[in-house]
JSON list of C-alpha atoms in Angstrom, two decimals:
[
{"chain": "A", "resi": 1, "resn": "MET", "atom": "CA", "xyz": [13.07, 16.74, 25.93]},
{"chain": "A", "resi": 2, "resn": "ASP", "atom": "CA", "xyz": [14.18, 18.17, 22.60]},
{"chain": "A", "resi": 3, "resn": "ASN", "atom": "CA", "xyz": [12.82, 16.76, 19.38]},
{"chain": "A", "resi": 4, "resn": "PRO", "atom": "CA", "xyz": [14.93, 13.67, 18.53]},
{"chain": "A", "resi": 5, "resn": "ASN", "atom": "CA", "xyz": [17.04, 13.88, 15.39]},
{"chain": "A", "resi": 6, "resn": "LYS", "atom": "CA", "xyz": [16.08, 11.92, 12.28]},
{"chain": "A", "resi": 7, "resn": "ALA", "atom": "CA", "xyz": [18.40, 8.98, 12.99]},
{"chain": "A", "resi": 8, "resn": "ALA", "atom": "CA", "xyz": [16.88, 8.57, 16.44]},
{"chain": "A", "resi": 9, "resn": "ARG", "atom": "CA", "xyz": [13.38, 8.78, 15.01]},
{"chain": "A", "resi": 10, "resn": "VAL", "atom": "CA", "xyz": [14.16, 6.12, 12.40]},
{"chain": "A", "resi": 11, "resn": "GLU", "atom": "CA", "xyz": [15.51, 3.78, 15.09]},
{"chain": "A", "resi": 12, "resn": "LYS", "atom": "CA", "xyz": [12.51, 4.39, 17.34]},
{"chain": "A", "resi": 13, "resn": "ILE", "atom": "CA", "xyz": [10.04, 3.81, 14.50]},
{"chain": "A", "resi": 14, "resn": "LEU", "atom": "CA", "xyz": [11.71, 0.54, 13.50]},
{"chain": "A", "resi": 15, "resn": "HIS", "atom": "CA", "xyz": [11.78, -0.70, 17.09]},
{"chain": "A", "resi": 16, "resn": "THR", "atom": "CA", "xyz": [8.17, 0.31, 17.80]},
{"chain": "A", "resi": 17, "resn": "LEU", "atom": "CA", "xyz": [6.73, -1.19, 14.64]},
{"chain": "A", "resi": 18, "resn": "GLU", "atom": "CA", "xyz": [8.67, -4.42, 15.07]},
{"chain": "A", "resi": 19, "resn": "ALA", "atom": "CA", "xyz": [7.41, -4.71, 18.64]},
{"chain": "A", "resi": 20, "resn": "HIS", "atom": "CA", "xyz": [3.80, -4.12, 17.65]},
{"chain": "A", "resi": 21, "resn": "TYR", "atom": "CA", "xyz": [3.70, -6.06, 14.36]},
{"chain": "A", "resi": 22, "resn": "PRO", "atom": "CA", "xyz": [6.55, -8.59, 14.16]},
{"chain": "A", "resi": 23, "resn": "ASN", "atom": "CA", "xyz": [4.82, -10.64, 11.46]},
{"chain": "A", "resi": 24, "resn": "PRO", "atom": "CA", "xyz": [2.30, -8.42, 9.69]},
{"chain": "A", "resi": 25, "resn": "PRO", "atom": "CA", "xyz": [-0.07, -10.31, 7.39]},
{"chain": "A", "resi": 26, "resn": "ILE", "atom": "CA", "xyz": [-0.93, -9.21, 3.88]},
{"chain": "A", "resi": 27, "resn": "PRO", "atom": "CA", "xyz": [-4.28, -7.44, 4.44]},
{"chain": "A", "resi": 28, "resn": "LEU", "atom": "CA", "xyz": [-5.77, -8.37, 1.05]},
{"chain": "A", "resi": 29, "resn": "ASP", "atom": "CA", "xyz": [-7.08, -11.93, 0.77]},
{"chain": "A", "resi": 30, "resn": "HIS", "atom": "CA", "xyz": [-5.64, -13.80, -2.20]},
{"chain": "A", "resi": 31, "resn": "THR", "atom": "CA", "xyz": [-4.65, -17.29, -3.30]},
{"chain": "A", "resi": 32, "resn": "ASP", "atom": "CA", "xyz": [-2.06, -16.56, -5.98]},
{"chain": "A", "resi": 33, "resn": "THR", "atom": "CA", "xyz": [-0.24, -13.72, -7.70]},
{"chain": "A", "resi": 34, "resn": "TYR", "atom": "CA", "xyz": [-3.10, -12.99, -10.10]},
{"chain": "A", "resi": 35, "resn": "SER", "atom": "CA", "xyz": [-5.69, -12.70, -7.33]},
{"chain": "A", "resi": 36, "resn": "LEU", "atom": "CA", "xyz": [-3.30, -10.44, -5.39]},
{"chain": "A", "resi": 37, "resn": "LEU", "atom": "CA", "xyz": [-2.80, -8.22, -8.44]},
{"chain": "A", "resi": 38, "resn": "VAL", "atom": "CA", "xyz": [-6.53, -7.83, -8.99]},
{"chain": "A", "resi": 39, "resn": "ALA", "atom": "CA", "xyz": [-7.21, -7.26, -5.28]},
{"chain": "A", "resi": 40, "resn": "VAL", "atom": "CA", "xyz": [-4.60, -4.50, -5.09]},
{"chain": "A", "resi": 41, "resn": "LEU", "atom": "CA", "xyz": [-6.09, -2.90, -8.20]},
{"chain": "A", "resi": 42, "resn": "LEU", "atom": "CA", "xyz": [-9.53, -2.98, -6.57]},
{"chain": "A", "resi": 43, "resn": "SER", "atom": "CA", "xyz": [-8.19, -1.43, -3.36]},
{"chain": "A", "resi": 44, "resn": "ALA", "atom": "CA", "xyz": [-7.57, 1.96, -5.02]},
{"chain": "A", "resi": 45, "resn": "GLN", "atom": "CA", "xyz": [-9.80, 4.44, -3.15]},
{"chain": "A", "resi": 46, "resn": "CYS", "atom": "CA", "xyz": [-11.43, 1.50, -1.37]},
{"chain": "A", "resi": 47, "resn": "THR", "atom": "CA", "xyz": [-10.78, -0.21, 1.95]},
{"chain": "A", "resi": 48, "resn": "ASP", "atom": "CA", "xyz": [-9.10, -3.60, 2.10]},
{"chain": "A", "resi": 49, "resn": "GLU", "atom": "CA", "xyz": [-12.00, -4.85, 4.19]},
{"chain": "A", "resi": 50, "resn": "ARG", "atom": "CA", "xyz": [-14.48, -4.06, 1.43]},
{"chain": "A", "resi": 51, "resn": "VAL", "atom": "CA", "xyz": [-12.24, -5.60, -1.23]},
{"chain": "A", "resi": 52, "resn": "ASN", "atom": "CA", "xyz": [-12.05, -8.81, 0.80]},
{"chain": "A", "resi": 53, "resn": "LYS", "atom": "CA", "xyz": [-15.85, -8.95, 0.90]},
{"chain": "A", "resi": 54, "resn": "ILE", "atom": "CA", "xyz": [-16.14, -8.47, -2.86]},
{"chain": "A", "resi": 55, "resn": "THR", "atom": "CA", "xyz": [-13.41, -10.71, -4.29]},
{"chain": "A", "resi": 56, "resn": "PRO", "atom": "CA", "xyz": [-14.99, -14.10, -3.42]},
{"chain": "A", "resi": 57, "resn": "ALA", "atom": "CA", "xyz": [-17.86, -13.26, -5.78]},
{"chain": "A", "resi": 58, "resn": "LEU", "atom": "CA", "xyz": [-15.38, -12.17, -8.44]},
{"chain": "A", "resi": 59, "resn": "TRP", "atom": "CA", "xyz": [-13.40, -15.41, -8.15]},
{"chain": "A", "resi": 60, "resn": "ALA", "atom": "CA", "xyz": [-16.70, -17.30, -8.43]},
{"chain": "A", "resi": 61, "resn": "LEU", "atom": "CA", "xyz": [-16.95, -15.78, -11.91]},
{"chain": "A", "resi": 62, "resn": "ALA", "atom": "CA", "xyz": [-13.34, -16.52, -12.86]},
{"chain": "A", "resi": 63, "resn": "LYS", "atom": "CA", "xyz": [-10.21, -17.51, -10.95]},
{"chain": "A", "resi": 64, "resn": "THR", "atom": "CA", "xyz": [-7.61, -17.24, -13.71]},
{"chain": "A", "resi": 65, "resn": "PRO", "atom": "CA", "xyz": [-6.70, -14.73, -16.41]},
{"chain": "A", "resi": 66, "resn": "GLU", "atom": "CA", "xyz": [-7.88, -17.18, -19.05]},
{"chain": "A", "resi": 67, "resn": "ALA", "atom": "CA", "xyz": [-11.29, -17.56, -17.42]},
{"chain": "A", "resi": 68, "resn": "MET", "atom": "CA", "xyz": [-11.59, -13.81, -16.81]},
{"chain": "A", "resi": 69, "resn": "THR", "atom": "CA", "xyz": [-11.15, -13.07, -20.52]},
{"chain": "A", "resi": 70, "resn": "ARG", "atom": "CA", "xyz": [-14.43, -14.90, -21.13]},
{"chain": "A", "resi": 71, "resn": "ILE", "atom": "CA", "xyz": [-16.40, -12.79, -18.65]},
{"chain": "A", "resi": 72, "resn": "PRO", "atom": "CA", "xyz": [-18.16, -9.70, -20.06]},
{"chain": "A", "resi": 73, "resn": "VAL", "atom": "CA", "xyz": [-16.91, -6.41, -18.66]},
{"chain": "A", "resi": 74, "resn": "ASP", "atom": "CA", "xyz": [-20.38, -5.48, -17.46]},
{"chain": "A", "resi": 75, "resn": "ALA", "atom": "CA", "xyz": [-20.57, -8.72, -15.46]},
{"chain": "A", "resi": 76, "resn": "ILE", "atom": "CA", "xyz": [-17.24, -7.90, -13.79]},
{"chain": "A", "resi": 77, "resn": "GLN", "atom": "CA", "xyz": [-18.46, -4.39, -13.09]},
{"chain": "A", "resi": 78, "resn": "ALA", "atom": "CA", "xyz": [-21.67, -5.64, -11.50]},
{"chain": "A", "resi": 79, "resn": "VAL", "atom": "CA", "xyz": [-19.68, -7.65, -8.96]},
{"chain": "A", "resi": 80, "resn": "ILE", "atom": "CA", "xyz": [-17.07, -5.04, -8.09]},
{"chain": "A", "resi": 81, "resn": "ARG", "atom": "CA", "xyz": [-19.39, -2.00, -8.03]},
{"chain": "A", "resi": 82, "resn": "PRO", "atom": "CA", "xyz": [-19.19, -1.62, -4.21]},
{"chain": "A", "resi": 83, "resn": "CYS", "atom": "CA", "xyz": [-15.42, -1.01, -4.53]},
{"chain": "A", "resi": 84, "resn": "GLY", "atom": "CA", "xyz": [-15.97, 2.27, -6.40]},
{"chain": "A", "resi": 85, "resn": "LEU", "atom": "CA", "xyz": [-14.63, 3.33, -9.79]},
{"chain": "A", "resi": 86, "resn": "SER", "atom": "CA", "xyz": [-16.16, 0.11, -11.08]},
{"chain": "A", "resi": 87, "resn": "PRO", "atom": "CA", "xyz": [-16.35, 1.00, -14.82]},
{"chain": "A", "resi": 88, "resn": "LYS", "atom": "CA", "xyz": [-12.64, 1.81, -14.95]},
{"chain": "A", "resi": 89, "resn": "LYS", "atom": "CA", "xyz": [-11.59, -1.10, -12.74]},
{"chain": "A", "resi": 90, "resn": "ALA", "atom": "CA", "xyz": [-13.73, -3.63, -14.63]},
{"chain": "A", "resi": 91, "resn": "LYS", "atom": "CA", "xyz": [-12.23, -2.59, -17.96]},
{"chain": "A", "resi": 92, "resn": "ALA", "atom": "CA", "xyz": [-8.73, -2.79, -16.45]},
{"chain": "A", "resi": 93, "resn": "ILE", "atom": "CA", "xyz": [-9.28, -6.28, -15.02]},
{"chain": "A", "resi": 94, "resn": "SER", "atom": "CA", "xyz": [-10.58, -7.54, -18.35]},
{"chain": "A", "resi": 95, "resn": "ALA", "atom": "CA", "xyz": [-7.82, -5.87, -20.37]},
{"chain": "A", "resi": 96, "resn": "LEU", "atom": "CA", "xyz": [-4.93, -6.95, -18.16]},
{"chain": "A", "resi": 97, "resn": "SER", "atom": "CA", "xyz": [-6.28, -10.51, -18.13]},
{"chain": "A", "resi": 98, "resn": "HIS", "atom": "CA", "xyz": [-6.18, -10.56, -21.94]},
{"chain": "A", "resi": 99, "resn": "ILE", "atom": "CA", "xyz": [-2.61, -9.22, -21.90]},
{"chain": "A", "resi": 100, "resn": "LEU", "atom": "CA", "xyz": [-1.47, -11.81, -19.35]},
{"chain": "A", "resi": 101, "resn": "VAL", "atom": "CA", "xyz": [-2.86, -14.57, -21.56]},
{"chain": "A", "resi": 102, "resn": "GLU", "atom": "CA", "xyz": [-1.55, -13.17, -24.83]},
{"chain": "A", "resi": 103, "resn": "LYS", "atom": "CA", "xyz": [1.92, -12.02, -23.71]},
{"chain": "A", "resi": 104, "resn": "TYR", "atom": "CA", "xyz": [2.79, -13.93, -20.54]},
{"chain": "A", "resi": 105, "resn": "GLN", "atom": "CA", "xyz": [1.16, -17.37, -20.88]},
{"chain": "A", "resi": 106, "resn": "GLY", "atom": "CA", "xyz": [-1.38, -16.45, -18.23]},
{"chain": "A", "resi": 107, "resn": "GLU", "atom": "CA", "xyz": [1.26, -15.64, -15.62]},
{"chain": "A", "resi": 108, "resn": "VAL", "atom": "CA", "xyz": [1.83, -12.35, -13.80]},
{"chain": "A", "resi": 109, "resn": "PRO", "atom": "CA", "xyz": [5.32, -11.12, -14.75]},
{"chain": "A", "resi": 110, "resn": "ALA", "atom": "CA", "xyz": [7.83, -10.67, -11.95]},
{"chain": "A", "resi": 111, "resn": "ASP", "atom": "CA", "xyz": [9.03, -7.42, -13.47]},
{"chain": "A", "resi": 112, "resn": "MET", "atom": "CA", "xyz": [8.21, -3.91, -12.27]},
{"chain": "A", "resi": 113, "resn": "ALA", "atom": "CA", "xyz": [8.26, -2.29, -15.71]},
{"chain": "A", "resi": 114, "resn": "LYS", "atom": "CA", "xyz": [6.05, -4.99, -17.25]},
{"chain": "A", "resi": 115, "resn": "LEU", "atom": "CA", "xyz": [3.58, -4.75, -14.37]},
{"chain": "A", "resi": 116, "resn": "GLU", "atom": "CA", "xyz": [3.35, -0.98, -14.72]},
{"chain": "A", "resi": 117, "resn": "GLU", "atom": "CA", "xyz": [2.45, -1.42, -18.39]},
{"chain": "A", "resi": 118, "resn": "LEU", "atom": "CA", "xyz": [-0.69, -3.38, -17.48]},
{"chain": "A", "resi": 119, "resn": "PRO", "atom": "CA", "xyz": [-4.01, -1.48, -17.58]},
{"chain": "A", "resi": 120, "resn": "GLY", "atom": "CA", "xyz": [-4.99, -0.09, -14.18]},
{"chain": "A", "resi": 121, "resn": "VAL", "atom": "CA", "xyz": [-1.64, -1.00, -12.62]},
{"chain": "A", "resi": 122, "resn": "GLY", "atom": "CA", "xyz": [0.32, 2.00, -11.42]},
{"chain": "A", "resi": 123, "resn": "HIS", "atom": "CA", "xyz": [3.64, 2.14, -9.60]},
{"chain": "A", "resi": 124, "resn": "LYS", "atom": "CA", "xyz": [2.13, 1.54, -6.16]},
{"chain": "A", "resi": 125, "resn": "THR", "atom": "CA", "xyz": [0.16, -1.54, -7.27]},
{"chain": "A", "resi": 126, "resn": "ALA", "atom": "CA", "xyz": [3.20, -2.93, -9.09]},
{"chain": "A", "resi": 127, "resn": "SER", "atom": "CA", "xyz": [5.33, -2.33, -6.00]},
{"chain": "A", "resi": 128, "resn": "VAL", "atom": "CA", "xyz": [2.89, -4.22, -3.78]},
{"chain": "A", "resi": 129, "resn": "VAL", "atom": "CA", "xyz": [2.90, -7.21, -6.13]},
{"chain": "A", "resi": 130, "resn": "MET", "atom": "CA", "xyz": [6.70, -7.22, -6.44]},
{"chain": "A", "resi": 131, "resn": "ALA", "atom": "CA", "xyz": [7.07, -7.04, -2.66]},
{"chain": "A", "resi": 132, "resn": "GLN", "atom": "CA", "xyz": [4.33, -9.36, -1.49]},
{"chain": "A", "resi": 133, "resn": "ALA", "atom": "CA", "xyz": [4.15, -11.90, -4.31]},
{"chain": "A", "resi": 134, "resn": "PHE", "atom": "CA", "xyz": [7.76, -12.07, -5.45]},
{"chain": "A", "resi": 135, "resn": "GLY", "atom": "CA", "xyz": [9.67, -10.91, -2.36]},
{"chain": "A", "resi": 136, "resn": "VAL", "atom": "CA", "xyz": [11.52, -8.20, -4.29]},
{"chain": "A", "resi": 137, "resn": "PRO", "atom": "CA", "xyz": [12.39, -5.21, -2.06]},
{"chain": "A", "resi": 138, "resn": "ALA", "atom": "CA", "xyz": [9.97, -2.39, -2.72]},
{"chain": "A", "resi": 139, "resn": "PHE", "atom": "CA", "xyz": [8.37, 0.34, -0.64]},
{"chain": "A", "resi": 140, "resn": "PRO", "atom": "CA", "xyz": [4.79, 0.93, -1.83]},
{"chain": "A", "resi": 141, "resn": "VAL", "atom": "CA", "xyz": [3.59, 4.32, -0.61]},
{"chain": "A", "resi": 142, "resn": "ASP", "atom": "CA", "xyz": [-0.10, 5.15, -0.45]},
{"chain": "A", "resi": 143, "resn": "THR", "atom": "CA", "xyz": [-1.66, 8.33, 0.86]},
{"chain": "A", "resi": 144, "resn": "HIS", "atom": "CA", "xyz": [-1.68, 7.11, 4.48]},
{"chain": "A", "resi": 145, "resn": "ILE", "atom": "CA", "xyz": [1.99, 6.08, 4.50]},
{"chain": "A", "resi": 146, "resn": "HIS", "atom": "CA", "xyz": [2.74, 9.44, 2.86]},
{"chain": "A", "resi": 147, "resn": "ARG", "atom": "CA", "xyz": [0.83, 11.17, 5.68]},
{"chain": "A", "resi": 148, "resn": "LEU", "atom": "CA", "xyz": [2.58, 9.26, 8.46]},
{"chain": "A", "resi": 149, "resn": "ALA", "atom": "CA", "xyz": [6.02, 9.81, 6.95]},
{"chain": "A", "resi": 150, "resn": "GLN", "atom": "CA", "xyz": [5.36, 13.55, 7.09]},
{"chain": "A", "resi": 151, "resn": "ARG", "atom": "CA", "xyz": [4.02, 13.42, 10.64]},
{"chain": "A", "resi": 152, "resn": "TRP", "atom": "CA", "xyz": [7.16, 11.57, 11.74]},
{"chain": "A", "resi": 153, "resn": "GLY", "atom": "CA", "xyz": [9.47, 14.00, 9.96]},
{"chain": "A", "resi": 154, "resn": "LEU", "atom": "CA", "xyz": [10.81, 11.42, 7.51]},
{"chain": "A", "resi": 155, "resn": "THR", "atom": "CA", "xyz": [10.00, 13.39, 4.38]},
{"chain": "A", "resi": 156, "resn": "SER", "atom": "CA", "xyz": [9.02, 16.84, 3.21]},
{"chain": "A", "resi": 157, "resn": "GLY", "atom": "CA", "xyz": [7.90, 15.45, -0.13]},
{"chain": "A", "resi": 158, "resn": "LYS", "atom": "CA", "xyz": [4.72, 16.82, -1.61]},
{"chain": "A", "resi": 159, "resn": "ASN", "atom": "CA", "xyz": [3.92, 13.59, -3.42]},
{"chain": "A", "resi": 160, "resn": "VAL", "atom": "CA", "xyz": [4.21, 9.84, -2.92]},
{"chain": "A", "resi": 161, "resn": "VAL", "atom": "CA", "xyz": [7.10, 9.60, -5.40]},
{"chain": "A", "resi": 162, "resn": "GLN", "atom": "CA", "xyz": [9.37, 11.77, -3.28]},
{"chain": "A", "resi": 163, "resn": "THR", "atom": "CA", "xyz": [8.18, 10.13, -0.06]},
{"chain": "A", "resi": 164, "resn": "GLU", "atom": "CA", "xyz": [9.06, 6.69, -1.45]},
{"chain": "A", "resi": 165, "resn": "LYS", "atom": "CA", "xyz": [12.57, 7.90, -2.33]},
{"chain": "A", "resi": 166, "resn": "ASP", "atom": "CA", "xyz": [13.05, 9.36, 1.16]},
{"chain": "A", "resi": 167, "resn": "LEU", "atom": "CA", "xyz": [11.84, 6.23, 2.94]},
{"chain": "A", "resi": 168, "resn": "LYS", "atom": "CA", "xyz": [14.04, 3.99, 0.82]},
{"chain": "A", "resi": 169, "resn": "ARG", "atom": "CA", "xyz": [17.02, 6.16, 1.68]},
{"chain": "A", "resi": 170, "resn": "LEU", "atom": "CA", "xyz": [16.30, 6.12, 5.43]},
{"chain": "A", "resi": 171, "resn": "PHE", "atom": "CA", "xyz": [15.46, 2.46, 6.04]},
{"chain": "A", "resi": 172, "resn": "PRO", "atom": "CA", "xyz": [17.48, -0.72, 5.32]},
{"chain": "A", "resi": 173, "resn": "LYS", "atom": "CA", "xyz": [16.48, -2.38, 2.07]},
{"chain": "A", "resi": 174, "resn": "GLU", "atom": "CA", "xyz": [15.83, -5.70, 3.78]},
{"chain": "A", "resi": 175, "resn": "LYS", "atom": "CA", "xyz": [13.19, -4.00, 5.95]},
{"chain": "A", "resi": 176, "resn": "TRP", "atom": "CA", "xyz": [11.18, -2.34, 3.17]},
{"chain": "A", "resi": 177, "resn": "ASN", "atom": "CA", "xyz": [8.62, -5.06, 2.45]},
{"chain": "A", "resi": 178, "resn": "THR", "atom": "CA", "xyz": [7.74, -5.71, 6.09]},
{"chain": "A", "resi": 179, "resn": "LEU", "atom": "CA", "xyz": [7.94, -2.06, 7.07]},
{"chain": "A", "resi": 180, "resn": "HIS", "atom": "CA", "xyz": [5.40, -1.12, 4.42]},
{"chain": "A", "resi": 181, "resn": "LEU", "atom": "CA", "xyz": [2.86, -3.43, 6.07]},
{"chain": "A", "resi": 182, "resn": "GLN", "atom": "CA", "xyz": [3.83, -2.43, 9.61]},
{"chain": "A", "resi": 183, "resn": "ILE", "atom": "CA", "xyz": [3.22, 1.25, 8.86]},
{"chain": "A", "resi": 184, "resn": "ILE", "atom": "CA", "xyz": [-0.17, 0.40, 7.36]},
{"chain": "A", "resi": 185, "resn": "PHE", "atom": "CA", "xyz": [-1.26, -1.48, 10.48]},
{"chain": "A", "resi": 186, "resn": "TYR", "atom": "CA", "xyz": [0.13, 1.15, 12.86]},
{"chain": "A", "resi": 187, "resn": "GLY", "atom": "CA", "xyz": [-1.65, 3.87, 10.90]},
{"chain": "A", "resi": 188, "resn": "ARG", "atom": "CA", "xyz": [-4.95, 2.05, 11.12]},
{"chain": "A", "resi": 189, "resn": "GLU", "atom": "CA", "xyz": [-4.67, 1.40, 14.85]},
{"chain": "A", "resi": 190, "resn": "TYR", "atom": "CA", "xyz": [-2.91, 4.45, 16.25]},
{"chain": "A", "resi": 191, "resn": "CYS", "atom": "CA", "xyz": [-2.23, 7.19, 13.69]},
{"chain": "A", "resi": 192, "resn": "THR", "atom": "CA", "xyz": [-5.44, 7.40, 11.71]},
{"chain": "A", "resi": 193, "resn": "ALA", "atom": "CA", "xyz": [-6.38, 10.21, 9.35]},
{"chain": "A", "resi": 194, "resn": "ARG", "atom": "CA", "xyz": [-8.83, 11.68, 11.86]},
{"chain": "A", "resi": 195, "resn": "GLY", "atom": "CA", "xyz": [-7.58, 10.18, 15.11]},
{"chain": "A", "resi": 196, "resn": "CYS", "atom": "CA", "xyz": [-4.12, 11.73, 15.04]},
{"chain": "A", "resi": 197, "resn": "ASP", "atom": "CA", "xyz": [-2.92, 15.05, 13.67]},
{"chain": "A", "resi": 198, "resn": "GLY", "atom": "CA", "xyz": [0.76, 14.55, 14.40]},
{"chain": "A", "resi": 199, "resn": "THR", "atom": "CA", "xyz": [0.41, 15.25, 18.13]},
{"chain": "A", "resi": 200, "resn": "ARG", "atom": "CA", "xyz": [-1.68, 12.40, 19.54]},
{"chain": "A", "resi": 201, "resn": "CYS", "atom": "CA", "xyz": [-0.40, 8.88, 18.80]},
{"chain": "A", "resi": 202, "resn": "PRO", "atom": "CA", "xyz": [2.58, 7.44, 20.75]},
{"chain": "A", "resi": 203, "resn": "LEU", "atom": "CA", "xyz": [5.04, 7.68, 17.86]},
{"chain": "A", "resi": 204, "resn": "CYS", "atom": "CA", "xyz": [4.05, 11.22, 16.91]},
{"chain": "A", "resi": 205, "resn": "ARG", "atom": "CA", "xyz": [4.41, 12.34, 20.53]},
{"chain": "A", "resi": 206, "resn": "TRP", "atom": "CA", "xyz": [7.79, 10.64, 20.88]},
{"chain": "A", "resi": 207, "resn": "CYS", "atom": "CA", "xyz": [9.16, 11.95, 17.59]},
{"chain": "A", "resi": 208, "resn": "TYR", "atom": "CA", "xyz": [8.00, 15.50, 18.26]},
{"chain": "A", "resi": 209, "resn": "PRO", "atom": "CA", "xyz": [7.38, 16.07, 21.98]},
{"chain": "A", "resi": 210, "resn": "ASN", "atom": "CA", "xyz": [7.58, 19.84, 21.49]},
{"chain": "A", "resi": 211, "resn": "ARG", "atom": "CA", "xyz": [5.02, 19.94, 18.69]},
{"chain": "A", "resi": 212, "resn": "LYS", "atom": "CA", "xyz": [2.10, 22.05, 19.87]},
{"chain": "A", "resi": 213, "resn": "LYS", "atom": "CA", "xyz": [0.06, 22.47, 16.70]},
{"chain": "A", "resi": 214, "resn": "PRO", "atom": "CA", "xyz": [-1.31, 19.86, 14.27]},
{"chain": "A", "resi": 215, "resn": "LYS", "atom": "CA", "xyz": [1.16, 18.81, 11.59]},
{"chain": "A", "resi": 216, "resn": "GLN", "atom": "CA", "xyz": [0.27, 20.32, 8.25]},
{"chain": "A", "resi": 217, "resn": "VAL", "atom": "CA", "xyz": [0.50, 17.53, 5.70]},
{"chain": "A", "resi": 218, "resn": "HIS", "atom": "CA", "xyz": [1.17, 17.99, 2.00]},
{"chain": "A", "resi": 219, "resn": "LYS", "atom": "CA", "xyz": [-1.53, 15.99, 0.24]},
{"chain": "A", "resi": 220, "resn": "PRO", "atom": "CA", "xyz": [-0.29, 13.98, -2.75]}
]
């Protein structure tokens, strides 16, 4: 069997992910848009599982932006320390909470540009919030999605920005929000960083049956 062309790979990926994860849940526990925003911020260089263990203690301190503005930064840091990068993240949580209160009446704005202006909120975090909280089509790309997209021959991008552009071009817009989650779950279960090198998982083998050597991935 020759390596399938890109259109065939896109169709196979969509079909496979839909079959495995027809209704993928949001992996970060949250109760509202604010708690989702903070949880996504905390997930940078940290597992979702660990974030979900930490956030209940954070919400015990403060559940709203208004309440969070009254919590000292060092108290926030003490709670979130297991998530890593705690000094930076604690300052960001405090600062963005003040901005939400002062500029947006305590509400998280449903606007990509305004979200990206918040401390500690980059493009990926803003994209997750737009997609999962507001239902606006977005395609958040983290390092694992970037890795899988390269293994499946969907992008040759050397960074997540180019990979996001390529994925948005290849997949229907109405699929972006769900597909983002489906790829995350597939990556965790089948195409892990150490468990697959582009030759082992079912999708990698189907997309590139003639691939004999590990896929060299451009790290973002």
